[in-house]
PDB file of N, CA and C in Angstrom:
ATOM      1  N   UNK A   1      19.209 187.469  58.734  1.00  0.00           N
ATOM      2  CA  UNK A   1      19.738 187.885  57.430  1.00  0.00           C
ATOM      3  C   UNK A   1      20.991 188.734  57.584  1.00  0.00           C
ATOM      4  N   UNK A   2      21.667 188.362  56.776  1.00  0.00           N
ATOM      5  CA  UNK A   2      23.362 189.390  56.653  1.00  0.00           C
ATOM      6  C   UNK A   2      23.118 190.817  56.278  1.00  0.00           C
ATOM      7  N   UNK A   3      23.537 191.747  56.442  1.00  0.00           N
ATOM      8  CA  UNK A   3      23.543 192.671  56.366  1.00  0.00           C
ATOM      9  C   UNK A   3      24.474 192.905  55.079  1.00  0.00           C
ATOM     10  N   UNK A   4      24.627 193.851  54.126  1.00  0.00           N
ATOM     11  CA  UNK A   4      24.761 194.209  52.929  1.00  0.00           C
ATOM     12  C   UNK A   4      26.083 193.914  52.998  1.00  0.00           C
ATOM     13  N   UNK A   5      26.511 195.284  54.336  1.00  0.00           N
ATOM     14  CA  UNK A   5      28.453 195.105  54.577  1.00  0.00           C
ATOM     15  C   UNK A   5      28.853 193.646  54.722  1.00  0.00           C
ATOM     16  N   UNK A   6      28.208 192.688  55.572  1.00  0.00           N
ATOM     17  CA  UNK A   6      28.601 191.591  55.700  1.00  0.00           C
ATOM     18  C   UNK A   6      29.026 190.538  54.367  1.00  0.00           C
ATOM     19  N   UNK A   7      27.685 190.801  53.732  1.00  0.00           N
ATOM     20  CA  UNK A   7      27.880 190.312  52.419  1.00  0.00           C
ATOM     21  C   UNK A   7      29.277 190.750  51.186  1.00  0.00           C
ATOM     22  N   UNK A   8      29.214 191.805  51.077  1.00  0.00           N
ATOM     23  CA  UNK A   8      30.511 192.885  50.435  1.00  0.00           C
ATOM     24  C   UNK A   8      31.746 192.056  51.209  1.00  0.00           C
ATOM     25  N   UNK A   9      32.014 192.084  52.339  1.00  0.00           N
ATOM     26  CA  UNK A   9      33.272 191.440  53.112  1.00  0.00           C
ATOM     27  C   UNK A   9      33.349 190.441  52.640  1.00  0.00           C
ATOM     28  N   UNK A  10      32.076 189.421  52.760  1.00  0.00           N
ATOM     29  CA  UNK A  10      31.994 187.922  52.290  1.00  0.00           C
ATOM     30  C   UNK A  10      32.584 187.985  51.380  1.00  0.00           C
ATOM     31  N   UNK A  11      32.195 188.460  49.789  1.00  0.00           N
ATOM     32  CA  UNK A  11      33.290 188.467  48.176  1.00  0.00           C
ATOM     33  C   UNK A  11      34.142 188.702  48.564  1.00  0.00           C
ATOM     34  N   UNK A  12      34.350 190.004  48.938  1.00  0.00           N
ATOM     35  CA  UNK A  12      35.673 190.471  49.034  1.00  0.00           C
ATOM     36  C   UNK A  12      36.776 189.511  49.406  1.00  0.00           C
ATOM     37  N   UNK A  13      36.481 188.891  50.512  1.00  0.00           N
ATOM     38  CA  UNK A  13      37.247 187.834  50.972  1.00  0.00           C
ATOM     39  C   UNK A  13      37.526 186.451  50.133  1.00  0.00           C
ATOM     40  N   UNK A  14      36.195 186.440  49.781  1.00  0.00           N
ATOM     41  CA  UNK A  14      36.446 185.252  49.093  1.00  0.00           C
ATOM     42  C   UNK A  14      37.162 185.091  47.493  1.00  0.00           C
ATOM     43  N   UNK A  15      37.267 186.887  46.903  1.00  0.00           N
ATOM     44  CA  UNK A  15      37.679 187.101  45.574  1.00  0.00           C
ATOM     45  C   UNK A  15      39.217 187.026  46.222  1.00  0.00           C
ATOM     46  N   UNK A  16      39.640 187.804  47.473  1.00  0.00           N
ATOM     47  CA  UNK A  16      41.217 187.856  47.382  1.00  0.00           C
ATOM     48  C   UNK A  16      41.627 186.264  47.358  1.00  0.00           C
ATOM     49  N   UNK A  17      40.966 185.160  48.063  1.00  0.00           N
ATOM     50  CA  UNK A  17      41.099 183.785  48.321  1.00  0.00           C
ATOM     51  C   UNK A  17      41.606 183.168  46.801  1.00  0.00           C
ATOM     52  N   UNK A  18      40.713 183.674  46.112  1.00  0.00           N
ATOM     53  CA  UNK A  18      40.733 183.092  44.585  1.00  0.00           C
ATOM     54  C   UNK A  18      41.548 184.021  44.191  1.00  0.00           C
ATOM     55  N   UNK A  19      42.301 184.916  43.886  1.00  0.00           N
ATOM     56  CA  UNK A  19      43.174 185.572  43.321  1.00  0.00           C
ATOM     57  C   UNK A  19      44.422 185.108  43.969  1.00  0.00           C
ATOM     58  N   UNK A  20      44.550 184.989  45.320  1.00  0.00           N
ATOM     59  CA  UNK A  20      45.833 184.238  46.042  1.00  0.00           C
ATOM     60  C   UNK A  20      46.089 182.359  45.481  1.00  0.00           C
ATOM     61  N   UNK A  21      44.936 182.037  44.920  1.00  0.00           N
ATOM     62  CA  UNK A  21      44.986 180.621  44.830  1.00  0.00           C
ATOM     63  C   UNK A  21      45.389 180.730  43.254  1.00  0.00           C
ATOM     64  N   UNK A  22      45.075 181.562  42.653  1.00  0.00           N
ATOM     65  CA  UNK A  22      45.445 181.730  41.312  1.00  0.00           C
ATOM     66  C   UNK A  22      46.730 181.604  40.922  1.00  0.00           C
ATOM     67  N   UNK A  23      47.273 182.760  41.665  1.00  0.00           N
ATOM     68  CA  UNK A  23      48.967 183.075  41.638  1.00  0.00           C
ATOM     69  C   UNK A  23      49.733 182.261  42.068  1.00  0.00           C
ATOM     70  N   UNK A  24      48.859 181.080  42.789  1.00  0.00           N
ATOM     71  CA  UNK A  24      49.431 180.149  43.736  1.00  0.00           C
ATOM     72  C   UNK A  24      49.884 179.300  42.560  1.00  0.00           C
ATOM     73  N   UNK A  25      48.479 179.010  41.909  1.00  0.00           N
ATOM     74  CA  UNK A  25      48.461 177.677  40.823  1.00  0.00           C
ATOM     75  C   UNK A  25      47.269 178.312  39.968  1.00  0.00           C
ATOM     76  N   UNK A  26      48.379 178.419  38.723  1.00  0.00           N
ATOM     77  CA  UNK A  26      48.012 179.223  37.465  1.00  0.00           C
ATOM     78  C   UNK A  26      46.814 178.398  36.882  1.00  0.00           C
ATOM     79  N   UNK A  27      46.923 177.193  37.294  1.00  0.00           N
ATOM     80  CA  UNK A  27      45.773 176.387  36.058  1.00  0.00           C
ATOM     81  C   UNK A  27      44.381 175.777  37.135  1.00  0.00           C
ATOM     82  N   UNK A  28      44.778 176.347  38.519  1.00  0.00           N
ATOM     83  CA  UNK A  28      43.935 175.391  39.076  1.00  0.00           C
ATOM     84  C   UNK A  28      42.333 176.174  38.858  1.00  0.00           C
ATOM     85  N   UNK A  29      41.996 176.879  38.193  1.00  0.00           N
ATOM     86  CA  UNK A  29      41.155 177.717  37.939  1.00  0.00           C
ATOM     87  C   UNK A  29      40.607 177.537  36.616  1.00  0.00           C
ATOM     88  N   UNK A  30      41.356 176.853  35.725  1.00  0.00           N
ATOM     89  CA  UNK A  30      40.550 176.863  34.724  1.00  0.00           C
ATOM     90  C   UNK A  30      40.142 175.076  34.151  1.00  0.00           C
TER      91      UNK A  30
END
């Protein structure tokens, strides 16, 4: 099992991913 921090990093990472893909391409998100 992951450990809490691991998990927290996991979003984290994966929210900046989606915020970089956003800015990338405004519509590919909605």
């Amino acid at each position: 099992p992951q450990s809490i921090r691991e998990q927290l990093l996991l979003v984290a990472e994966i929210s900046v991913r989606l915020s970089r893909l956003n800015l990338c391409c405004p519509y590919a998100l909605q």
